[in-house]
Coordinates of N, CA and C in Angstrom, one line a residue:
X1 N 55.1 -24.3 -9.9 CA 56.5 -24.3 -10.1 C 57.1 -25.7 -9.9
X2 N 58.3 -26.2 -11.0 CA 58.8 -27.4 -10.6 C 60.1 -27.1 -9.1
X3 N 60.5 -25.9 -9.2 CA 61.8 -25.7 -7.7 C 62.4 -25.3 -8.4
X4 N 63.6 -25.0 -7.3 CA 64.9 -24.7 -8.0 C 65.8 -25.9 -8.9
X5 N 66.1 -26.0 -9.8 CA 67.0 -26.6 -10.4 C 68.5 -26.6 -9.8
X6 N 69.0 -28.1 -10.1 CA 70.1 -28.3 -9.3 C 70.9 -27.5 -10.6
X7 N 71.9 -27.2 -10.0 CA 73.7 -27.0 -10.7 C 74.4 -28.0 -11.6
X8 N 75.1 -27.5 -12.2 CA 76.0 -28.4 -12.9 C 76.9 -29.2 -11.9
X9 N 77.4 -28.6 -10.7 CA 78.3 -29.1 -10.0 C 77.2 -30.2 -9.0
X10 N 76.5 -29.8 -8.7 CA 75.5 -30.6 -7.8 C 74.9 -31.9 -8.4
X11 N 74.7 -31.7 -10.3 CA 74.6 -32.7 -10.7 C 76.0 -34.0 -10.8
X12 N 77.2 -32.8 -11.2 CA 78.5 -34.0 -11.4 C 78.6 -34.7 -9.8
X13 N 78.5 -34.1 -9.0 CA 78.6 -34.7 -7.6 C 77.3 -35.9 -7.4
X14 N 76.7 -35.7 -7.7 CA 75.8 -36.7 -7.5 C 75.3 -38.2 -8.4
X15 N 76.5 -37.9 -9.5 CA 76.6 -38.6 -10.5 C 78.0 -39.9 -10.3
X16 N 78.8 -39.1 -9.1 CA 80.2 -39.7 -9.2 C 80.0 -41.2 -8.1
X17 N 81.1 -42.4 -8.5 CA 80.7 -43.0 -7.9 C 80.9 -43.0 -6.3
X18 N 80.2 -43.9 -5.9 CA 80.6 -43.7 -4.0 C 79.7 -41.9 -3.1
X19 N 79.4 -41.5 -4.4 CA 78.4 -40.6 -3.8 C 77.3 -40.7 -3.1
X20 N 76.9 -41.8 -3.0 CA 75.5 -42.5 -2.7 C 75.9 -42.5 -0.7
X21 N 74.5 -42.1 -0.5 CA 74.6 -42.2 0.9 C 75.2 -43.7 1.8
X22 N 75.7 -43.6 2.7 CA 76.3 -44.7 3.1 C 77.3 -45.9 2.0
X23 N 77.8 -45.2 1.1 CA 78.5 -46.0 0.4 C 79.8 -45.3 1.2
X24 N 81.2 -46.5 0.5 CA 82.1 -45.7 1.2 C 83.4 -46.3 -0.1
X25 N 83.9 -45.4 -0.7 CA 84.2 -45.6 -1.9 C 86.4 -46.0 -1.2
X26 N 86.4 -45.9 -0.8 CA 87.8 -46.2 0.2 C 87.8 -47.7 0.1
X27 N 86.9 -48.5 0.1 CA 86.9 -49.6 0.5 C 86.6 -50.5 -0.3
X28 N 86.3 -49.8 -1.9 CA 86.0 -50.7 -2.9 C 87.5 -50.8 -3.4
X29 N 87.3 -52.2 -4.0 CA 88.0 -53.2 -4.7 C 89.3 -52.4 -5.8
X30 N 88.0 -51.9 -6.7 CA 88.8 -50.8 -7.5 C 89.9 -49.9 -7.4
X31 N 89.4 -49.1 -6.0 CA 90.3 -47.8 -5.6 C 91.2 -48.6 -4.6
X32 N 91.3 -49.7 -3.8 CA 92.4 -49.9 -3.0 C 93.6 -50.0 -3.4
X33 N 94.1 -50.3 -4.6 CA 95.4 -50.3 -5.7 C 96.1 -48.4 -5.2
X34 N 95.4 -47.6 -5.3 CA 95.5 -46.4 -4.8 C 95.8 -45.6 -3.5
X35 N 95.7 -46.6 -2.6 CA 96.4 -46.6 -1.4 C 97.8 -46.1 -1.0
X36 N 98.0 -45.4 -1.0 CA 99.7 -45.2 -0.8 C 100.5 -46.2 0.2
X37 N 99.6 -47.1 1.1 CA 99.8 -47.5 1.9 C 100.6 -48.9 1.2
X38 N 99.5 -49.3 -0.1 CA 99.8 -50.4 -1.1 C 100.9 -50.2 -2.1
X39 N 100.2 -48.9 -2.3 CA 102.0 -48.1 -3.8 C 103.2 -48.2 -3.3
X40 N 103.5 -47.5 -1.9 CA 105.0 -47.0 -1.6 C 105.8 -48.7 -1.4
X41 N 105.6 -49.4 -0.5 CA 106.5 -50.4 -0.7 C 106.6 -51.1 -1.7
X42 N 105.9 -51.4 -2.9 CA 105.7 -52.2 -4.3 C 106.9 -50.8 -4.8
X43 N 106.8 -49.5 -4.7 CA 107.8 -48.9 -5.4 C 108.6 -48.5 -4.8
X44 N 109.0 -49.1 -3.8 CA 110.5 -48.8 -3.0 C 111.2 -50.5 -3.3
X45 N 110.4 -51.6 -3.4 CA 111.2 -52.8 -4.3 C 111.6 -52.6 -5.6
X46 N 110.5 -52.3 -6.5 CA 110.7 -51.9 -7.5 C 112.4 -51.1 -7.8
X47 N 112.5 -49.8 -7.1 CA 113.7 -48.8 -7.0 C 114.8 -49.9 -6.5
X48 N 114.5 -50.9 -5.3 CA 116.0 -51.5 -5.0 C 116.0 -52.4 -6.3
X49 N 115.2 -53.4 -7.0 CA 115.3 -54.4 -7.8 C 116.1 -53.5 -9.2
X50 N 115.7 -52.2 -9.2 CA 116.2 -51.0 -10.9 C 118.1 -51.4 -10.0
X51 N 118.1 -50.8 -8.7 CA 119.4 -50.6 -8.7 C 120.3 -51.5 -8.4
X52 N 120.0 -52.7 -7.6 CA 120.5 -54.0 -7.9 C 120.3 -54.8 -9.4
X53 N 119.7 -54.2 -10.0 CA 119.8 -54.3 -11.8 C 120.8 -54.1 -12.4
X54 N 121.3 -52.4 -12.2 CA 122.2 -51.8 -12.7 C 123.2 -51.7 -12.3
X55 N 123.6 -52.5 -10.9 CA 125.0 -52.6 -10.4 C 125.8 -53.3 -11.1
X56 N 125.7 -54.5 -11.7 CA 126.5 -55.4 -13.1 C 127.1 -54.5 -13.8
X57 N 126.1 -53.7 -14.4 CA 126.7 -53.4 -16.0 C 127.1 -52.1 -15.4
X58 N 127.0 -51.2 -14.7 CA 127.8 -50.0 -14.0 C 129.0 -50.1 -13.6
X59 N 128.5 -51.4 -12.8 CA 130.8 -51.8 -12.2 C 131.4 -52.4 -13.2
X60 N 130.9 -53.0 -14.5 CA 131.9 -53.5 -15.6 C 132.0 -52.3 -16.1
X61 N 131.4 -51.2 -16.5 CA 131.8 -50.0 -17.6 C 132.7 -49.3 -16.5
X62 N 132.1 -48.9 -15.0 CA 133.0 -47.8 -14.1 C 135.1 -49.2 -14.1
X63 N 135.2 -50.2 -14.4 CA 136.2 -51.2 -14.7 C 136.9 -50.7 -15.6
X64 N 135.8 -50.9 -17.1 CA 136.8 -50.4 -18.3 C 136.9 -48.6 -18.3
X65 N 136.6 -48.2 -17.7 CA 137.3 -46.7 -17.9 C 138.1 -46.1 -16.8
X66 N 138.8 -47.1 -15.6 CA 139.3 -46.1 -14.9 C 140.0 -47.6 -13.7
X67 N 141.0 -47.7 -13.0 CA 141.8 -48.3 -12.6 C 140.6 -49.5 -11.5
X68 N 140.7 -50.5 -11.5 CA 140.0 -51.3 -10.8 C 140.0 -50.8 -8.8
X69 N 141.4 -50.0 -8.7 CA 141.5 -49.6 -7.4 C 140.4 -48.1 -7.2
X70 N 140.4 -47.3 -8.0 CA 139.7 -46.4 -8.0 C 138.3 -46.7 -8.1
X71 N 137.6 -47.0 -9.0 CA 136.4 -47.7 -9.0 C 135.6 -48.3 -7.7
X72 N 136.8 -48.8 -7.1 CA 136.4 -49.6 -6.0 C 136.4 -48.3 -4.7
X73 N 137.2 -47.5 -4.6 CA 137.6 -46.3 -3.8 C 136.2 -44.8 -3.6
X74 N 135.8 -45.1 -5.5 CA 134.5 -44.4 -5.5 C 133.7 -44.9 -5.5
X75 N 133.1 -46.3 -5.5 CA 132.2 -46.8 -4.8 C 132.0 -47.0 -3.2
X76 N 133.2 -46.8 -2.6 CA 133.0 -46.8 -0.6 C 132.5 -45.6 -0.8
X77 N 133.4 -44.6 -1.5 CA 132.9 -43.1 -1.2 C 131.6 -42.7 -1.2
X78 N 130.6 -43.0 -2.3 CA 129.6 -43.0 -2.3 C 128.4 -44.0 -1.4
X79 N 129.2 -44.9 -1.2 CA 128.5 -45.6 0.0 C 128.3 -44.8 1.3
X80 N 129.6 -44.8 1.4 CA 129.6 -43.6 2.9 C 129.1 -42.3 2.8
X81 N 128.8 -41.3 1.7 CA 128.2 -40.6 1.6 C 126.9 -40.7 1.7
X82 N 126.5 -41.9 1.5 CA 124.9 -42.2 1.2 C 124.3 -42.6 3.0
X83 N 125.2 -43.2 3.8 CA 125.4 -43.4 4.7 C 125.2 -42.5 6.4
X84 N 126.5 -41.1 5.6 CA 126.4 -40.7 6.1 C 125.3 -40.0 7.0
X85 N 124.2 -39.0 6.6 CA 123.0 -38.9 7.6 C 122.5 -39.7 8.7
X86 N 122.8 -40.9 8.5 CA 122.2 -42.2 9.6 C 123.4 -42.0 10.7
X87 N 124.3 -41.3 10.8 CA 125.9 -41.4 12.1 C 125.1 -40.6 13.2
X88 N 124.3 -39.7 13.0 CA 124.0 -39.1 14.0 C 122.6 -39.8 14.8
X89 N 122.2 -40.9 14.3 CA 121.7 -41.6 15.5 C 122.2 -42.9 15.6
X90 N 123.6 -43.5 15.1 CA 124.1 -44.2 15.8 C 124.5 -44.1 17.5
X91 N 124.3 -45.1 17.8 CA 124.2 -45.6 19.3 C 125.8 -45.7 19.5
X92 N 127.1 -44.7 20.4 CA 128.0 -44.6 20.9 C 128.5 -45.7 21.5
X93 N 127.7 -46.4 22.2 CA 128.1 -47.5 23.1 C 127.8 -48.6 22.8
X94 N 128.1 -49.1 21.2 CA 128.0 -50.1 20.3 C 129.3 -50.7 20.5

């Protein structure tokens, strides 16, 4: 008899890379791009660079459709809203 024959799953597993005994596929070149460790801050500049982008052309259109005093009144607001969650670990004795 030749044995048991492996699986389909036992073959795809043993076929993938970094399967190999004592490899360690975390640390290749390839997959470190994949790191969240590497993604999240590259996409949290990314997000400030989109919305310091779009501050220009937002405050000239929020300009032409509605009083320069207002504009300016809903932009604190929403500042302070955005703000607000952070007041409850502000330090009192500032």
């Amino acid at each position: 008899g030749a044995g048991p024959t492996p699986s389909t799953t036992e073959l795809a597993e043993a076929s993938e890379p970094g399967s190999e005994p004592g490899s360690d596929l975390a640390t290749s070149p390839a997959a470190a791009w994949l790191d969240a460790g590497f993604l999240w801050p590259r996409a949290l500049l990314l997000g400030c660079a989109v919305l310091y982008g779009t501050n220009f052309p937002l405050g000239r259109m929020m300009n032409e459709h509605m009083p320069s005093s207002a504009a300016t009144s809903d932009r604190l607001l929403l500042a302070a809203l955005a703000l607000a969650p952070f007041l409850k670990d502000l330090n009192p004795n500032l």
